[in-house]
């Protein structure tokens, strides 16, 4: 299987993947860690996670014939230019096209190649779409280690990567697992404003700004709103401070380059955004996951943290929407701005 393994890796690089690694499709100790994480309630309101916990035990529960897992990683990093997103931060991964479709197409191309090379091969691919412990298998296949911030970190390109997997019935040659190089560093733990990294390698999603601004559909807890700062969608603080991201290579893919129509938009403009405008701007962008109501909730909180008293009139105008969720956050934001005069 040495030749087909080499051919698969060469094809993966040709398609555009920055990293590719292979491991056996076996149960990992990480499954027990995942179970404990769920039991502690650290998944918050992401109810889809505990529903399929058993499926994550082994790749063989997803494809009985699976012998290997092919892990692929794609660099999406583009630096934030000075002045961009000053009024409202959108996470680096969500500044242009949604990666799911892009990466799924790339994985499909690689899966098709495998089956053309070996007609008896069975394959199944995932890109953040199936119940597979993708970080654990990325580490096992040598892509990178799981850092204290729970992101996968590669020595050469850091942690600004998307992950995808192909389950394969061929007994390909595995790579050695990635070694952990976090050492005694705790920069990611210390920088988190909400203290969401409750211990090294343990993230309480309920406190995480990414969870609060993306996954949480309800009211953002009052005690966490100030610490959201200017984050509209997601948060990159624990990655930005990581020493392994000190000089990350820029992605060659323009599809991840920050779009001009969102990078310099002011809070006044975001507060004027109606539902139709939201759908138009974020039609093929990850931000659409929050839906308009969730995004406006985030905008209101960021406005409250801005100390820009000129926004009070804009905020008061949003009461006309007669929305209970937004009104509760409007009360908080206006009160915070008025008390800072």
Coordinates of C-alpha atoms in Angstrom, one line a residue:
X1 CA 0.0 0.0 0.0
X2 CA 3.0 2.3 0.0
X3 CA 2.5 3.5 -3.6
X4 CA -1.3 4.2 -3.3
X5 CA -0.6 6.0 0.0
X6 CA 2.0 8.2 -1.7
X7 CA -0.4 8.8 -4.7
X8 CA -3.2 9.8 -2.4
X9 CA -1.0 12.4 -0.6
X10 CA 0.3 13.8 -3.8
X11 CA -3.2 14.1 -5.2
X12 CA -4.3 15.8 -1.9
X13 CA -1.6 18.4 -2.3
X14 CA -2.4 18.8 -6.0
X15 CA -6.1 19.5 -5.1
X16 CA -5.0 22.2 -2.7
X17 CA -4.8 20.7 0.7
X18 CA -2.0 22.1 2.8
X19 CA -1.7 19.0 5.0
X20 CA -2.7 15.4 4.8
X21 CA -2.1 12.5 7.2
X22 CA -3.4 9.0 7.7
X23 CA -4.2 6.9 10.7
X24 CA -6.0 3.6 11.5
X25 CA -9.8 3.8 11.9
X26 CA -9.8 2.7 15.5
X27 CA -11.3 4.0 18.7
X28 CA -9.2 6.6 20.5
X29 CA -8.9 7.6 24.1
X30 CA -10.3 11.0 23.1
X31 CA -13.8 9.4 23.0
X32 CA -13.8 9.0 26.8
X33 CA -12.7 12.7 27.1
X34 CA -15.5 13.7 24.8
X35 CA -18.0 11.7 26.9
X36 CA -16.9 13.5 30.0
X37 CA -17.1 16.8 28.3
X38 CA -20.7 16.2 27.4
X39 CA -21.5 14.9 30.9
X40 CA -20.2 18.2 32.3
X41 CA -22.6 20.1 30.1
X42 CA -19.8 22.0 28.4
X43 CA -21.6 21.7 25.0
X44 CA -24.2 24.2 26.2
X45 CA -27.3 24.3 24.0
X46 CA -25.6 22.4 21.1
X47 CA -28.1 19.5 21.5
X48 CA -27.0 17.9 18.3
X49 CA -23.7 16.9 20.0
X50 CA -25.0 14.5 22.7
X51 CA -27.6 13.0 20.4
X52 CA -25.0 11.2 18.4
X53 CA -22.3 10.6 21.0
X54 CA -22.2 6.8 20.4
X55 CA -21.5 7.4 16.7
X56 CA -18.3 9.1 17.6
X57 CA -16.8 6.1 19.3
X58 CA -15.2 4.7 16.2
X59 CA -15.1 5.5 12.5
X60 CA -16.4 2.0 12.0
X61 CA -19.8 3.1 13.4
X62 CA -20.0 5.4 10.4
X63 CA -18.5 3.0 7.8
X64 CA -18.1 -0.6 8.9
X65 CA -15.5 -1.4 6.3
X66 CA -13.3 1.6 7.3
X67 CA -9.7 0.7 7.9
X68 CA -8.1 4.1 7.7
X69 CA -8.9 7.8 8.2
X70 CA -7.4 10.3 5.8
X71 CA -7.2 13.7 7.5
X72 CA -6.9 16.8 5.4
X73 CA -6.3 20.4 6.5
X74 CA -6.7 23.6 4.6
X75 CA -5.1 26.9 5.6
X76 CA -7.6 29.8 5.6
X77 CA -5.5 32.5 7.2
X78 CA -5.4 36.1 5.9
X79 CA -4.0 38.8 8.1
X80 CA -6.3 41.5 9.5
X81 CA -5.3 44.8 7.9
X82 CA -5.1 47.8 10.3
X83 CA -8.5 49.5 10.4
X84 CA -10.5 46.5 9.3
X85 CA -13.2 45.2 11.7
X86 CA -12.4 48.0 14.2
X87 CA -16.1 48.5 14.9
X88 CA -17.1 44.8 14.9
X89 CA -14.9 41.8 14.7
X90 CA -15.9 38.8 12.5
X91 CA -13.7 35.7 12.9
X92 CA -11.0 35.1 10.3
X93 CA -12.7 32.0 8.9
X94 CA -16.0 33.8 8.2
X95 CA -14.9 36.8 6.1
X96 CA -15.7 35.4 2.7
X97 CA -17.2 32.2 1.3
X98 CA -18.5 29.4 3.5
X99 CA -15.7 26.8 3.7
X100 CA -18.0 23.8 4.0
X101 CA -18.9 23.6 0.3
X102 CA -15.4 24.5 -0.9
X103 CA -13.7 21.8 1.2
X104 CA -16.4 19.2 0.6
X105 CA -15.8 19.5 -3.1
X106 CA -12.1 19.1 -2.6
X107 CA -12.7 16.0 -0.4
X108 CA -15.0 14.6 -3.0
X109 CA -12.3 15.0 -5.7
X110 CA -9.8 13.1 -3.5
X111 CA -12.4 10.4 -2.7
X112 CA -13.2 10.0 -6.4
X113 CA -9.4 9.7 -7.1
X114 CA -9.0 6.9 -4.6
X115 CA -11.9 4.9 -6.1
X116 CA -10.5 5.4 -9.6
X117 CA -7.1 4.1 -8.4
X118 CA -8.7 1.1 -6.6
X119 CA -12.2 0.2 -7.8
X120 CA -12.8 -1.9 -4.7
X121 CA -12.2 1.0 -2.3
X122 CA -15.1 2.3 -0.3
X123 CA -14.9 5.9 0.9
X124 CA -17.0 8.4 2.9
X125 CA -16.0 12.0 3.5
X126 CA -16.9 14.6 6.1
X127 CA -16.3 18.3 6.5
X128 CA -17.7 19.4 9.9
X129 CA -20.8 17.5 8.9
X130 CA -20.7 14.1 10.6
X131 CA -20.2 12.6 14.1
X132 CA -16.5 12.1 13.9
X133 CA -13.9 13.3 16.4
X134 CA -12.0 15.2 13.7
X135 CA -9.5 16.9 15.9
X136 CA -8.6 13.6 17.6
X137 CA -8.0 11.9 14.2
X138 CA -6.1 14.9 12.9
X139 CA -3.7 14.5 15.8
X140 CA -3.5 10.7 15.4
X141 CA -2.7 11.2 11.7
X142 CA 0.1 13.7 12.3
X143 CA -1.7 16.9 11.1
X144 CA -1.1 18.6 14.4
X145 CA -1.7 18.3 18.2
X146 CA -4.7 19.5 20.1
X147 CA -3.6 22.6 21.9
X148 CA -4.7 23.9 25.3
X149 CA -7.3 26.1 23.5
X150 CA -8.6 22.9 21.9
X151 CA -7.6 24.0 18.4
X152 CA -5.4 21.7 16.2
X153 CA -2.0 23.2 15.9
X154 CA 0.6 22.4 13.2
X155 CA 4.2 23.3 13.7
X156 CA 4.6 24.9 10.2
X157 CA 1.3 26.7 9.6
X158 CA -0.2 27.1 13.1
X159 CA -3.9 26.6 13.8
X160 CA -5.7 28.6 11.1
X161 CA -6.9 25.5 9.4
X162 CA -10.1 23.8 8.3
X163 CA -10.3 20.0 8.8
X164 CA -11.9 17.3 6.8
X165 CA -11.7 13.5 6.8
X166 CA -12.1 10.6 4.4
X167 CA -12.9 7.2 5.8
X168 CA -11.4 4.5 3.5
X169 CA -11.6 0.8 3.3
X170 CA -8.0 0.4 2.1
X171 CA -5.3 -0.5 4.7
X172 CA -3.1 2.6 3.9
X173 CA 0.2 3.3 5.6
X174 CA -0.4 5.4 8.8
X175 CA 1.6 8.4 9.8
X176 CA 3.0 8.9 13.3
X177 CA 0.8 10.9 15.7
X178 CA 1.6 14.5 16.2
X179 CA 3.6 15.4 19.3
X180 CA 2.3 18.1 21.7
X181 CA 4.5 21.2 21.8
X182 CA 2.4 23.5 24.0
X183 CA 4.8 23.0 26.9
X184 CA 4.2 25.3 29.9
X185 CA 2.6 28.0 27.7
X186 CA -0.8 29.3 28.9
X187 CA -1.2 32.4 26.8
X188 CA -4.5 31.2 25.3
X189 CA -5.9 30.4 28.7
X190 CA -4.9 33.8 30.1
X191 CA -6.2 35.9 27.2
X192 CA -9.7 34.6 27.2
X193 CA -11.9 37.4 28.5
X194 CA -14.7 35.0 29.6
X195 CA -12.4 32.4 31.1
X196 CA -13.9 29.8 28.8
X197 CA -10.8 27.6 28.9
X198 CA -11.5 26.3 32.3
X199 CA -8.4 24.1 32.3
X200 CA -5.7 23.1 29.8
X201 CA -7.4 21.3 26.9
X202 CA -10.9 21.9 28.4
X203 CA -13.3 24.4 26.9
X204 CA -16.6 25.3 28.5
X205 CA -18.5 26.3 25.4
X206 CA -21.1 28.1 27.5
X207 CA -18.6 30.8 28.2
X208 CA -16.9 30.9 24.8
X209 CA -17.5 34.1 22.7
X210 CA -17.6 32.0 19.6
X211 CA -20.4 29.9 21.1
X212 CA -22.3 32.9 22.5
X213 CA -22.2 34.7 19.1
X214 CA -22.8 31.7 16.8
X215 CA -24.4 28.7 18.5
X216 CA -26.5 30.3 21.3
X217 CA -30.0 31.1 20.0
X218 CA -31.3 32.7 23.2
X219 CA -30.3 35.5 25.5
X220 CA -26.6 36.1 26.1
X221 CA -25.9 36.0 29.8
X222 CA -25.6 39.5 31.2
X223 CA -22.4 38.7 33.1
X224 CA -20.7 37.8 29.8
X225 CA -21.8 40.7 27.6
X226 CA -19.1 43.2 28.6
X227 CA -16.4 40.6 27.9
X228 CA -17.7 40.1 24.4
X229 CA -16.1 43.4 23.5
X230 CA -16.4 44.1 19.8
X231 CA -16.9 40.5 18.7
X232 CA -19.9 40.2 16.3
X233 CA -19.3 36.7 15.1
X234 CA -16.8 34.3 16.6
X235 CA -13.5 35.0 18.4
X236 CA -9.9 34.5 17.5
X237 CA -8.2 35.7 20.6
X238 CA -6.9 32.3 21.8
X239 CA -5.5 31.6 18.3
X240 CA -4.0 35.1 17.7
X241 CA -1.9 34.9 20.9
X242 CA -0.5 31.4 20.2
X243 CA 3.2 31.4 19.6
X244 CA 2.7 28.9 16.8
X245 CA 0.6 31.5 15.0
X246 CA 3.3 34.2 15.3
X247 CA 4.2 34.2 11.6
X248 CA 1.6 32.0 9.9
X249 CA 1.7 31.6 6.1
X250 CA -1.1 33.4 4.3
X251 CA -3.6 31.2 2.5
X252 CA -3.2 31.3 -1.3
X253 CA -6.9 31.0 -1.7
X254 CA -8.7 34.2 -2.6
X255 CA -12.0 32.6 -1.6
X256 CA -11.0 33.2 2.1
X257 CA -9.8 36.8 1.6
X258 CA -11.9 39.3 3.6
X259 CA -14.7 40.8 1.5
X260 CA -14.6 44.5 1.1
X261 CA -18.3 44.9 1.9
X262 CA -18.0 43.5 5.4
X263 CA -14.4 44.5 6.5
X264 CA -15.0 48.2 7.0
X265 CA -18.7 48.3 7.8
X266 CA -19.5 50.6 10.8
X267 CA -21.8 49.8 13.7
X268 CA -24.2 52.4 12.4
X269 CA -24.4 50.4 9.1
X270 CA -24.8 47.1 11.0
X271 CA -27.6 48.5 13.1
X272 CA -29.4 49.5 9.9
X273 CA -29.2 46.0 8.5
X274 CA -32.6 44.5 7.8
X275 CA -33.4 40.8 7.3
X276 CA -33.3 41.0 3.5
X277 CA -30.0 42.8 3.6
X278 CA -28.6 40.2 6.0
X279 CA -29.6 37.4 3.6
X280 CA -28.0 39.2 0.7
X281 CA -24.7 40.0 2.4
X282 CA -24.2 36.6 4.1
X283 CA -25.9 34.3 1.5
X284 CA -22.8 32.1 1.0
X285 CA -21.0 33.1 4.2
X286 CA -20.7 31.3 7.6
X287 CA -22.3 34.3 9.4
X288 CA -25.7 33.2 8.0
X289 CA -25.7 30.4 10.6
X290 CA -26.7 33.0 13.3
X291 CA -29.7 34.1 11.3
X292 CA -30.6 37.8 11.2
X293 CA -32.0 37.9 14.7
X294 CA -29.0 36.3 16.3
X295 CA -26.6 38.6 14.4
X296 CA -28.6 41.8 15.4
X297 CA -28.5 40.6 19.0
X298 CA -24.7 40.5 18.7
X299 CA -24.6 43.9 17.0
X300 CA -26.6 45.4 19.9
X301 CA -24.3 44.0 22.5
X302 CA -21.2 45.3 20.6
X303 CA -22.9 48.7 20.3
X304 CA -23.4 48.7 24.0
X305 CA -19.7 48.0 24.5
X306 CA -18.6 50.7 22.1
X307 CA -18.9 53.8 24.3
X308 CA -20.2 55.5 21.2
X309 CA -23.1 57.5 22.6
X310 CA -24.2 58.5 19.1
X311 CA -25.6 55.0 18.7
X312 CA -28.2 55.4 21.3
X313 CA -30.7 56.9 18.8
X314 CA -30.1 54.0 16.4
X315 CA -30.6 51.5 19.2
X316 CA -33.8 53.1 20.4
X317 CA -35.2 52.8 16.8
X318 CA -34.9 49.0 17.0
X319 CA -37.6 48.8 19.6
X320 CA -40.0 49.2 16.7
X321 CA -39.2 45.6 15.8
X322 CA -41.2 44.5 18.8
X323 CA -38.9 41.6 19.4
X324 CA -38.6 40.3 23.0
X325 CA -35.0 38.9 22.5
X326 CA -33.7 42.1 20.9
X327 CA -35.6 44.4 23.3
X328 CA -33.9 42.8 26.3
X329 CA -30.5 43.3 24.8
X330 CA -31.4 46.9 23.7
X331 CA -32.3 47.7 27.4
X332 CA -28.9 46.5 28.5
X333 CA -26.9 48.3 25.6
X334 CA -28.6 51.6 26.0
X335 CA -28.2 51.6 29.8
X336 CA -24.5 50.7 29.4
X337 CA -24.0 53.6 27.0
X338 CA -25.8 56.1 29.1
X339 CA -24.0 55.1 32.2
X340 CA -20.7 55.6 30.5
X341 CA -21.4 59.3 29.6

